[in-house]
Coordinates of C-alpha atoms and ligand atoms in Angstrom, one line a residue:
M1 CA 108.6 116.7 72.9
K2 CA 107.4 120.0 74.1
E3 CA 106.2 120.0 77.6
I4 CA 102.4 121.2 77.8
L5 CA 101.7 123.1 81.0
I6 CA 98.1 124.0 81.8
L7 CA 97.1 126.6 84.2
G8 CA 93.9 125.6 86.0
I9 CA 91.5 127.8 87.8
E10 CA 88.6 126.8 90.3
T11 CA 86.2 129.3 92.0
S12 CA 82.7 127.6 91.7
C13 CA 82.0 127.5 95.5
D14 CA 84.0 128.6 98.5
E15 CA 87.5 127.6 97.4
T16 CA 89.8 129.8 95.3
S17 CA 92.2 127.7 93.8
A18 CA 94.7 127.4 90.9
S19 CA 97.2 125.0 89.9
V20 CA 99.9 124.5 87.1
L21 CA 99.8 120.9 85.8
K22 CA 102.5 119.4 83.4
N23 CA 101.7 116.9 80.8
G24 CA 98.3 116.1 82.1
T25 CA 99.5 114.4 85.4
E26 CA 102.2 116.2 87.0
V27 CA 101.0 118.5 89.5
L28 CA 103.5 121.2 89.7
S29 CA 101.4 123.3 92.2
N30 CA 97.9 123.2 93.8
V31 CA 97.1 126.4 95.9
I32 CA 93.8 126.3 97.5
S33 CA 92.5 129.2 99.5
S34 CA 89.5 128.2 101.6
Q35 CA 86.7 130.5 102.7
I36 CA 85.3 128.2 105.2
D37 CA 86.3 130.3 108.2
L38 CA 84.3 133.3 106.5
H39 CA 81.1 131.2 105.8
R40 CA 81.2 129.5 109.3
L41 CA 79.7 132.7 110.6
Y42 CA 76.7 132.2 108.5
G43 CA 76.4 128.4 108.8
G44 CA 77.0 127.8 105.1
V45 CA 78.1 129.3 101.9
V46 CA 76.7 132.9 101.2
P47 CA 76.9 133.4 97.3
E48 CA 77.7 137.1 97.5
V49 CA 80.2 136.9 100.0
A50 CA 82.0 134.1 98.2
S51 CA 82.2 136.0 95.1
R52 CA 83.4 139.0 96.8
K53 CA 86.2 136.6 98.5
H54 CA 87.1 135.1 95.3
V55 CA 87.7 138.7 93.7
E56 CA 90.1 139.4 96.5
S57 CA 91.9 136.1 96.2
I58 CA 92.0 135.2 92.8
I59 CA 95.2 137.2 91.6
P60 CA 97.4 136.4 94.6
V61 CA 96.1 132.4 94.3
I62 CA 97.3 132.5 90.6
D63 CA 100.3 134.3 91.3
R64 CA 101.4 131.7 93.9
A65 CA 100.5 128.8 92.0
V66 CA 102.7 129.9 88.9
K67 CA 105.5 130.9 91.4
E68 CA 105.4 127.4 93.1
S69 CA 105.3 125.6 89.8
G70 CA 108.8 127.1 89.1
K71 CA 107.6 128.0 85.6
A72 CA 106.8 131.4 84.1
L73 CA 103.6 132.6 83.0
E74 CA 104.8 133.0 79.4
E75 CA 105.4 129.1 79.5
I76 CA 101.8 128.2 80.0
S77 CA 100.0 126.5 77.1
A78 CA 96.6 127.1 78.0
V79 CA 94.2 128.1 80.8
G80 CA 91.4 125.8 82.0
V81 CA 88.7 127.1 84.0
T82 CA 85.5 125.8 85.8
C83 CA 82.5 127.3 84.0
G84 CA 79.8 125.2 85.8
P85 CA 78.0 123.9 87.9
G86 CA 78.3 126.3 90.6
L87 CA 77.3 129.7 91.9
A88 CA 77.2 132.1 89.1
G89 CA 79.1 135.0 90.7
A90 CA 81.7 132.8 91.9
L91 CA 82.3 131.2 88.5
L92 CA 82.6 134.6 86.9
V93 CA 85.2 135.4 88.9
G94 CA 87.5 132.6 87.9
I95 CA 86.2 132.8 84.1
S96 CA 87.2 136.6 83.8
A97 CA 90.5 135.9 85.4
A98 CA 91.3 133.0 82.9
K99 CA 90.0 134.8 79.7
A100 CA 92.1 138.0 80.7
L101 CA 95.2 135.7 81.1
A102 CA 94.5 133.8 78.0
F103 CA 93.8 137.1 75.9
A104 CA 97.2 138.6 77.4
L105 CA 99.2 135.7 76.9
G106 CA 97.5 134.8 73.5
I107 CA 96.9 131.2 74.4
P108 CA 93.5 129.2 74.4
V109 CA 90.8 129.1 77.2
I110 CA 89.4 125.9 78.1
G111 CA 85.8 125.6 80.0
V112 CA 85.6 122.7 82.2
D113 CA 82.7 120.9 83.8
H114 CA 83.4 120.9 87.7
I115 CA 82.1 117.4 87.9
E116 CA 84.2 116.2 85.0
G117 CA 86.9 117.8 87.1
H118 CA 86.1 115.9 90.1
I119 CA 86.5 112.7 87.8
C120 CA 89.8 113.5 86.6
A121 CA 91.3 113.7 89.9
N122 CA 91.4 110.0 89.6
Y123 CA 93.5 110.3 86.5
L124 CA 96.0 112.4 88.4
E125 CA 96.3 109.8 91.3
N126 CA 96.5 106.9 89.0
P127 CA 98.1 108.1 85.6
D128 CA 97.6 104.7 84.1
L129 CA 93.8 104.7 85.0
E130 CA 91.6 105.3 81.5
P131 CA 87.9 104.8 80.8
P132 CA 86.0 102.9 80.6
L133 CA 85.1 103.0 84.1
V134 CA 82.3 103.7 86.6
C135 CA 82.7 106.5 88.9
L136 CA 80.7 107.5 92.1
V137 CA 80.6 111.1 92.4
V138 CA 79.6 112.4 95.6
S139 CA 79.9 116.0 96.4
G140 CA 77.8 118.9 98.0
G141 CA 75.3 119.0 95.0
H142 CA 75.6 115.7 93.4
S143 CA 75.4 111.8 94.2
H144 CA 75.6 110.1 90.8
L145 CA 76.8 106.9 89.6
I146 CA 78.2 107.5 86.0
K147 CA 79.5 105.1 83.5
I148 CA 82.5 106.7 81.5
T149 CA 82.9 105.4 78.1
S150 CA 85.3 107.9 77.1
D151 CA 86.1 111.5 77.8
G152 CA 82.9 113.2 77.3
E153 CA 80.8 110.2 77.2
Y154 CA 78.7 109.6 80.1
E155 CA 75.8 107.6 81.0
V156 CA 74.1 108.3 84.4
L157 CA 73.2 104.8 86.2
G158 CA 72.0 106.3 89.2
R159 CA 71.4 109.6 90.7
T160 CA 69.8 111.0 94.1
R161 CA 66.2 111.7 94.0
D162 CA 66.4 114.4 96.6
D163 CA 69.6 115.5 98.6
A164 CA 72.9 114.8 97.7
A165 CA 75.3 112.8 100.1
G166 CA 77.2 116.0 100.8
E167 CA 74.1 118.2 101.4
A168 CA 73.0 115.4 104.0
F169 CA 76.1 115.4 105.7
D170 CA 76.1 119.2 106.1
K171 CA 72.2 119.1 107.3
V172 CA 72.8 116.4 109.8
A173 CA 75.7 118.0 111.3
R174 CA 73.6 121.3 111.8
T175 CA 71.1 119.2 113.3
I176 CA 73.3 117.5 115.8
G177 CA 75.0 120.9 116.6
L178 CA 78.3 120.1 115.0
G179 CA 78.0 123.3 112.5
Y180 CA 79.8 123.7 109.1
P181 CA 81.4 122.4 107.1
G182 CA 79.3 119.5 108.1
G183 CA 81.2 116.4 106.1
P184 CA 84.5 116.7 107.8
L185 CA 83.0 117.3 111.1
I186 CA 80.7 114.4 111.2
D187 CA 83.6 112.1 110.0
K188 CA 85.9 113.3 112.9
A189 CA 83.1 112.9 115.6
A190 CA 82.1 109.4 114.1
A191 CA 85.6 108.3 114.8
S192 CA 84.8 108.2 118.5
G193 CA 81.3 107.0 118.2
N194 CA 79.4 103.6 118.0
P195 CA 78.4 103.0 114.5
D196 CA 75.8 100.7 115.7
A197 CA 74.3 102.7 118.4
V198 CA 71.4 104.1 116.2
R199 CA 69.5 102.1 113.5
F200 CA 69.0 104.7 110.9
P201 CA 66.8 104.0 107.4
K202 CA 68.8 103.0 104.3
T203 CA 67.0 103.7 101.2
Y204 CA 67.1 101.6 98.2
F205 CA 65.1 101.6 95.1
S206 CA 64.4 98.1 93.3
E207 CA 65.4 98.0 89.7
S208 CA 67.4 101.2 90.3
L209 CA 70.7 102.5 91.4
D210 CA 69.2 105.7 92.4
F211 CA 69.8 107.1 95.9
S212 CA 67.8 109.0 98.5
F213 CA 69.0 110.7 101.5
S214 CA 66.0 112.8 102.9
G215 CA 64.7 110.0 104.8
I216 CA 67.8 109.4 106.9
K217 CA 68.1 113.2 107.2
T218 CA 64.9 113.3 108.8
A219 CA 65.3 110.3 110.8
V220 CA 68.2 111.9 112.5
L221 CA 66.3 115.0 113.2
N222 CA 63.2 112.9 114.6
Y223 CA 65.8 111.0 116.8
V224 CA 67.3 114.2 118.2
N225 CA 64.0 115.8 118.9
N226 CA 62.6 112.6 120.6
M227 CA 65.4 112.3 122.8
E228 CA 65.3 116.0 123.7
R229 CA 61.5 115.9 124.2
K230 CA 62.0 112.9 126.8
N231 CA 65.1 114.6 128.3
E232 CA 67.1 111.5 127.6
K233 CA 70.8 111.8 126.9
W234 CA 72.1 111.1 123.3
S235 CA 75.5 110.9 122.1
V236 CA 76.7 113.4 119.2
E237 CA 79.4 110.8 118.2
D238 CA 77.1 108.0 118.2
V239 CA 74.6 109.6 116.0
A240 CA 77.5 110.6 113.7
A241 CA 79.0 107.4 113.5
S242 CA 75.7 105.6 112.8
F243 CA 74.5 107.9 110.3
Q244 CA 77.8 107.9 108.6
K245 CA 77.6 104.1 108.5
A246 CA 74.1 104.1 106.9
V247 CA 75.1 106.6 103.9
A248 CA 78.4 104.6 103.2
E249 CA 76.7 101.3 103.3
V250 CA 74.2 102.5 100.7
L251 CA 76.9 104.2 98.4
V252 CA 79.3 101.2 98.4
T253 CA 76.4 98.8 97.7
N254 CA 74.9 100.6 94.7
S255 CA 78.5 101.4 93.5
I256 CA 79.4 97.7 93.6
K257 CA 76.2 97.0 91.7
A258 CA 76.8 99.6 89.2
V259 CA 80.2 98.3 88.3
K260 CA 78.9 94.7 87.8
Q261 CA 75.9 95.5 86.0
S262 CA 77.9 97.7 83.6
G263 CA 80.2 94.9 82.8
L264 CA 83.3 96.8 83.7
N265 CA 86.1 96.2 86.1
A266 CA 87.0 99.6 87.3
L267 CA 85.5 102.0 90.0
A268 CA 86.6 105.5 90.8
L269 CA 85.7 107.8 93.4
A270 CA 85.1 111.5 93.1
G271 CA 83.8 114.7 95.0
G272 CA 84.0 116.0 98.4
V273 CA 82.5 113.2 100.2
A274 CA 85.0 110.9 98.6
S275 CA 87.3 112.2 101.4
N276 CA 85.1 110.4 103.9
S277 CA 87.3 108.1 105.7
L278 CA 84.6 105.1 106.3
L279 CA 83.3 105.5 102.7
R280 CA 87.0 105.1 101.4
L281 CA 87.6 102.1 104.0
E282 CA 84.2 100.3 103.2
L283 CA 84.7 100.8 99.3
E284 CA 88.4 99.5 99.4
K285 CA 87.1 96.2 101.5
A286 CA 84.1 95.9 99.0
A287 CA 86.1 96.3 95.8
A288 CA 88.8 93.7 96.8
K289 CA 86.3 91.2 97.6
E290 CA 84.7 91.5 94.3
G291 CA 88.1 92.0 92.5
I292 CA 87.3 95.3 91.1
R293 CA 89.9 98.1 90.4
L294 CA 89.5 100.9 92.6
S295 CA 90.9 104.5 92.4
V296 CA 90.7 106.5 95.3
P297 CA 92.2 110.1 94.9
R298 CA 94.0 111.6 98.1
P299 CA 91.7 113.9 100.1
V300 CA 93.1 117.1 98.8
L301 CA 92.3 116.1 95.3
C302 CA 88.7 114.8 96.5
T303 CA 87.5 118.4 97.6
D304 CA 87.4 121.2 95.4
N305 CA 91.0 122.2 93.9
A306 CA 92.3 123.4 90.5
A307 CA 94.6 120.5 89.6
M308 CA 91.7 118.6 88.9
I309 CA 90.2 121.0 86.6
A310 CA 93.7 121.5 85.0
C311 CA 93.8 117.9 84.4
A312 CA 90.1 117.7 82.9
A313 CA 91.4 121.0 80.6
Y314 CA 94.5 119.2 79.4
R315 CA 92.6 116.2 78.3
K316 CA 90.3 118.6 76.2
F317 CA 93.4 120.5 75.0
I318 CA 94.8 117.5 73.5
A319 CA 91.5 116.7 71.9
G320 CA 91.1 120.1 70.4
K321 CA 88.0 121.0 72.6
I322 CA 88.9 124.8 73.3
S323 CA 86.6 127.3 74.3
G324 CA 86.3 131.0 72.9
L325 CA 86.9 134.3 74.4
D326 CA 83.1 134.5 74.8
L327 CA 83.1 131.5 77.3
N328 CA 80.4 132.3 80.3
A329 CA 79.5 130.7 83.6
I330 CA 76.8 128.0 83.2
P331 CA 75.6 127.7 86.6
G332 CA 73.3 124.7 85.9
L333 CA 75.6 122.9 83.7
K334 CA 74.8 119.3 83.2
L335 CA 77.5 116.5 82.7
G336 CA 77.9 115.8 79.0
D337 CA 76.8 119.0 77.7
I338 CA 79.0 120.7 75.4
I339 CA 80.9 123.7 76.7
Y340 CA 81.9 126.4 74.3
Ligands
KG4_1 O1 83.1 118.4 95.8 P1 83.2 119.4 97.0 O2 84.5 120.1 98.0 O3 82.3 120.7 96.7 C1 81.1 120.7 95.7 O4 81.4 120.6 94.6 O5 80.2 120.5 96.3 O6 82.3 118.8 98.3 C2 81.9 119.1 99.3 C3 81.1 118.5 100.0 C4 80.3 118.9 101.5 O7 79.0 118.8 101.5 C5 81.2 118.7 102.5 O8 80.5 118.6 103.8 C6 81.4 117.0 101.9 O9 81.7 117.2 100.5 N1 82.5 116.5 102.6 C7 82.5 115.5 103.3 C8 84.0 115.2 104.1 N2 84.8 116.2 103.5 C9 84.0 116.9 102.6 N3 81.7 114.6 103.8 C10 81.8 113.4 104.4 N4 83.1 113.3 105.0 C11 84.3 114.1 104.7 N5 85.4 113.8 105.2
ZN2 ZN1 83.1 120.0 93.8

């Protein structure tokens, strides 16, 4: 059988990434150039700065990904690229590069939903995993519980009503002086903190698997302000650990409920927050207790990367779902929307 090589490209936010994937699951290369140091100066991602940095990095990153794969550009079967959701200017850089390559090589270009890419990280980690399954997608912009019946067939079982989990991590990190990027810094600080030091609120909705993280975000702010006003000492590590514990508990509880309600027996984890150490640990414990098959991609496949985009593109390629050279950025793309 002729091998199928997909070049994946990801530029939706602050990582410029390219990957070469063989036959849907074999990652030959996965180059990720992070802009974190650049955005740290501003305390968060600045869209205009991100676009300009992507323009600078995109060709060297693609070049390195192809070289590291040991393959020649001419051997690539198709180019898969994130076309949304994400920052418009950032997305356009990857899309333009992907279309130019596809045009020059005479191969198809395939537009990929970034969230679908995150979900596909699970098929890279566990090549025998296939839908139907439930996936908890927790990133900077999403906190969704999704029932995946088959590729492209999604049912949202629960979603955040305000902040995404990653957004809450980032905002709380700023409140307690940890800075940017918040998620990994809270994870690290929490390791030496007491998770039972402060009781932060956990929001559940009756009859719904929705999430809400704005309450806990405000509670952390109020706690810090109160302590400061009273001139009392408080511990960054304890607050980080207590906050992380509360968020992980809500995510785990609703995920297990979602699997049970859907009548399925498989749970997957996706998105940047999926690399959180406590969330991974608690989900593993809960899934084992309930006899649920759990898929947790390694951290580098959880945060933004092009291998997951190449995997989603491969699955679309096999299904004949390719895009035209008029493919455009869709910053507000919703999971399940058709991409042309
Ligand atoms: O999926 P991702 O890399 O980009 C988006 O598509 O949004 O997710 C980024 C989010 C950020 O909010 C970041 O703080 C969070 O994932 N994150 C974490 C961890 N690593 C990244 N949150 C908690 N714990 C972590 N270890
Ligand atoms: Zn992402």
